[in-house]
Coordinates of C-alpha atoms in Angstrom, one line a residue:
Chain A
X1 CA -4.1 4.5 4.1
X2 CA -4.7 0.9 2.4
X3 CA -1.5 -1.0 0.6
X4 CA -2.6 -3.8 -1.8
X5 CA -0.4 -6.7 -2.5
X6 CA -0.6 -8.2 -5.8
X7 CA 0.9 -11.7 -5.9
X8 CA 2.5 -13.2 -8.5
X9 CA 4.1 -10.0 -10.0
X10 CA 5.3 -11.9 -13.2
X11 CA 3.6 -14.9 -14.6
X12 CA 4.4 -17.0 -18.2
X13 CA 1.8 -18.9 -19.1
X14 CA 0.8 -20.2 -22.7
X15 CA -2.0 -19.9 -24.5
X16 CA -5.3 -22.3 -23.2
X17 CA -3.7 -22.5 -19.6
X18 CA -6.0 -21.1 -17.0
X19 CA -4.7 -17.9 -14.9
X20 CA -4.9 -16.4 -11.3
X21 CA -3.4 -13.5 -10.1
X22 CA -4.3 -12.6 -6.1
X23 CA -3.8 -8.9 -4.7
X24 CA -5.0 -8.1 -1.1
X25 CA -5.4 -5.7 0.6
X26 CA -4.0 -4.6 4.1
X27 CA -7.6 -4.1 5.4
X28 CA -10.8 -5.0 4.7
X29 CA -12.4 -3.0 1.7
X30 CA -15.6 -5.4 1.4
X31 CA -15.9 -5.7 -2.6
X32 CA -14.6 -2.0 -3.3
X33 CA -12.1 -4.0 -5.5
X34 CA -11.5 -3.0 -9.3
X35 CA -9.4 -5.1 -12.1
X36 CA -7.6 -3.6 -14.8
X37 CA -5.3 -4.8 -17.9
X38 CA -2.7 -2.9 -19.3
X39 CA -0.8 -2.9 -22.5
X40 CA 2.3 -1.1 -23.8
X41 CA 1.1 2.4 -24.8
X42 CA -2.6 2.4 -23.1
X43 CA -5.0 3.3 -21.2
X44 CA -5.8 1.4 -17.7
X45 CA -8.9 -1.5 -19.3
X46 CA -11.8 -1.8 -16.0
X47 CA -12.3 -6.3 -16.3
X48 CA -14.2 -6.0 -13.2
X49 CA -15.8 -4.1 -10.8
X50 CA -17.2 -4.2 -7.5
X51 CA -14.3 -7.7 -7.0
X52 CA -16.7 -10.0 -9.1
X53 CA -19.0 -7.9 -11.8
X54 CA -17.8 -9.0 -14.8
X55 CA -17.4 -5.1 -17.6
X56 CA -19.7 -5.3 -20.3
X57 CA -18.1 -6.3 -22.8
X58 CA -15.6 -8.5 -21.4
X59 CA -14.9 -11.6 -22.2
X60 CA -16.5 -14.8 -20.1
X61 CA -12.9 -16.0 -19.5
X62 CA -12.7 -12.7 -17.0
X63 CA -13.5 -13.8 -13.3
X64 CA -13.3 -12.0 -10.4
X65 CA -14.0 -13.0 -6.7
X66 CA -13.3 -12.2 -2.9
X67 CA -14.3 -10.4 -0.4
X68 CA -12.8 -8.2 2.8
X69 CA -8.8 -8.6 1.6
X70 CA -8.4 -11.5 0.0
X71 CA -9.0 -11.1 -4.1
X72 CA -8.4 -13.5 -7.7
X73 CA -8.8 -12.4 -11.3
X74 CA -9.5 -15.8 -12.9
X75 CA -8.4 -15.8 -17.4
X76 CA -9.7 -19.6 -17.8
X77 CA -8.8 -19.8 -20.7
X78 CA -5.7 -17.9 -22.1
X79 CA -6.2 -15.7 -24.9
X80 CA -2.9 -14.0 -27.8
X81 CA -4.7 -10.7 -26.3
X82 CA -4.1 -11.4 -23.0
X83 CA -1.0 -10.8 -22.6
X84 CA -0.6 -7.5 -20.7
X85 CA -0.5 -6.4 -17.5
X86 CA -2.8 -6.5 -14.4
X87 CA -3.5 -3.8 -11.6
X88 CA -6.2 -4.0 -9.0
X89 CA -7.5 -1.0 -7.1
X90 CA -9.2 -0.3 -4.0
X91 CA -11.7 2.2 -3.6
X92 CA -13.0 1.1 -0.5
X93 CA -11.7 5.0 0.7
X94 CA -9.5 7.6 0.1
X95 CA -6.7 7.2 -1.2
X96 CA -7.7 4.8 -3.5
X97 CA -4.6 2.9 -4.5
X98 CA -3.3 0.1 -6.9
X99 CA -1.3 -3.2 -6.0
X100 CA 2.1 -3.1 -8.2
X101 CA 0.7 -5.5 -11.0
X102 CA 0.9 -8.6 -12.6
X103 CA 3.2 -9.3 -16.1
X104 CA 1.6 -12.5 -17.4
X105 CA 3.8 -12.5 -20.8
X106 CA 4.0 -15.4 -23.0
X107 CA 6.2 -18.8 -21.8
Chain B
X1 CA -15.2 10.4 -24.9
X2 CA -12.0 11.5 -22.6
X3 CA -9.3 13.5 -24.0
X4 CA -6.6 14.7 -21.6
X5 CA -4.4 17.7 -23.3
X6 CA -1.7 20.1 -22.1
X7 CA 1.1 18.1 -21.3
X8 CA 4.1 19.5 -22.1
X9 CA 8.2 19.5 -20.8
X10 CA 8.0 22.0 -17.6
X11 CA 11.3 22.9 -14.8
X12 CA 11.5 21.9 -11.4
X13 CA 9.0 24.1 -9.8
X14 CA 7.1 25.4 -13.1
X15 CA 3.4 24.5 -13.6
X16 CA 1.1 23.0 -15.7
X17 CA -2.2 22.9 -15.9
X18 CA -3.8 19.5 -17.5
X19 CA -7.4 19.6 -19.2
X20 CA -9.5 16.8 -19.8
X21 CA -12.6 17.2 -22.4
X22 CA -15.5 15.0 -22.4
X23 CA -18.1 14.0 -25.2
X24 CA -20.8 11.9 -25.0
X25 CA -20.8 11.2 -21.8
X26 CA -23.4 12.6 -18.6
X27 CA -20.3 13.9 -17.6
X28 CA -21.9 16.3 -14.7
X29 CA -23.6 13.4 -13.2
X30 CA -19.7 11.5 -12.8
X31 CA -17.5 11.9 -10.3
X32 CA -14.0 12.4 -12.2
X33 CA -10.8 11.9 -11.2
X34 CA -6.9 11.7 -12.2
X35 CA -4.5 8.9 -12.3
X36 CA -0.5 8.7 -13.1
X37 CA 1.9 6.2 -14.3
X38 CA 5.6 6.7 -14.3
X39 CA 7.8 5.5 -17.0
X40 CA 7.9 1.9 -16.2
X41 CA 6.0 2.1 -13.3
X42 CA 2.8 1.3 -12.2
X43 CA -0.7 2.8 -11.8
X44 CA -0.8 5.6 -9.3
X45 CA -3.9 7.6 -8.1
X46 CA -3.2 11.3 -7.6
X47 CA -7.1 13.4 -7.0
X48 CA -10.5 12.9 -6.5
X49 CA -13.8 15.4 -7.2
X50 CA -17.1 14.9 -7.0
X51 CA -19.6 15.8 -9.6
X52 CA -20.9 18.2 -7.8
X53 CA -17.0 19.5 -6.9
X54 CA -18.3 19.4 -3.5
X55 CA -16.0 16.5 -2.2
X56 CA -12.0 16.3 -3.4
X57 CA -9.4 14.8 -2.5
X58 CA -5.7 14.2 -2.7
X59 CA -2.7 11.5 -3.0
X60 CA -0.4 13.1 -0.1
X61 CA 2.3 13.4 -3.1
X62 CA 0.6 16.4 -4.9
X63 CA -1.6 17.6 -1.5
X64 CA -1.0 21.8 -1.5
X65 CA 1.1 21.6 -4.8
X66 CA -2.2 20.4 -7.6
X67 CA -5.9 21.5 -7.6
X68 CA -8.4 19.6 -9.8
X69 CA -11.3 21.2 -10.2
X70 CA -13.8 21.4 -13.1
X71 CA -16.7 23.1 -15.0
X72 CA -19.7 20.9 -15.8
X73 CA -20.8 23.6 -18.7
X74 CA -18.1 22.7 -20.7
X75 CA -17.9 19.4 -19.5
X76 CA -14.3 19.6 -18.6
X77 CA -11.8 18.1 -16.1
X78 CA -8.7 20.2 -14.7
X79 CA -5.7 19.6 -12.9
X80 CA -3.5 22.6 -12.2
X81 CA -0.5 21.0 -10.9
X82 CA 2.6 23.7 -9.7
X83 CA 5.8 23.5 -8.2
X84 CA 6.4 20.5 -9.9
X85 CA 9.4 17.6 -9.6
X86 CA 11.3 15.8 -11.3
X87 CA 9.1 12.8 -9.4
X88 CA 6.0 14.2 -11.0
X89 CA 6.4 12.9 -14.4
X90 CA 4.1 10.4 -15.5
X91 CA 1.7 10.4 -17.5
X92 CA -1.7 11.2 -16.4
X93 CA -5.0 10.4 -17.5
X94 CA -8.1 11.3 -16.5
X95 CA -11.3 9.2 -16.2
X96 CA -14.7 8.3 -14.0
X97 CA -14.0 7.4 -10.4
X98 CA -14.3 5.0 -8.4
X99 CA -16.2 3.4 -11.8
X100 CA -13.3 3.2 -13.2
X101 CA -15.1 2.4 -16.5
X102 CA -14.3 5.5 -19.3
X103 CA -10.0 6.5 -18.7
X104 CA -8.8 9.0 -21.8
X105 CA -5.2 8.4 -23.6
X106 CA -3.2 10.6 -21.0
X107 CA -1.1 13.4 -21.4
X108 CA 2.5 13.5 -21.4
X109 CA 4.6 15.6 -18.2
X110 CA 8.5 15.5 -18.0
X111 CA 10.0 17.7 -15.5
X112 CA 13.0 18.3 -16.5
X113 CA 15.7 20.5 -16.5

């Protein structure tokens, strides 16, 4: 199975800050990576697919990069509604696996 | 666009069938799956089925106990869960996979005596 490791597991930031979350795969997944945002009591919401493609309707302050084993989600200027938990997920091979999550909270 | 139902409290060893009704989307052309989330935990992929039910995959933790199926004529996805364990307690989401752009709101399954 492919292991997905996110870092950090939690981060505190302020409105307007730039935040970067990393995700590392235990083997090459080319571009088969998605990023999700989840708020308490809600279903996950996709932000980025294919490592760097912005899902329609998602603000452009979200961006993704990476290829192979190392990937990054960047939020360029945090907004109040961005405080949530973020997950990466690989879809290169079964079983699909998720990172453990990164909780982003207000400093 | 996706609405799960069938979640309940069930005793260990019991069975439950989850349903996911699709509306407003071309369900019969979408690959689908189930993802669960235990209380306070992360996301855990459970199962996958392609649009024609030709390809099916399961997580090791549920293989042999859970069965995924679909009825394209009724725009519905199912998860039959047998021999349930306490560790199956979670909110179960149906979702378009691997695209990940459409998710239901989830159905809560609690396995407890």
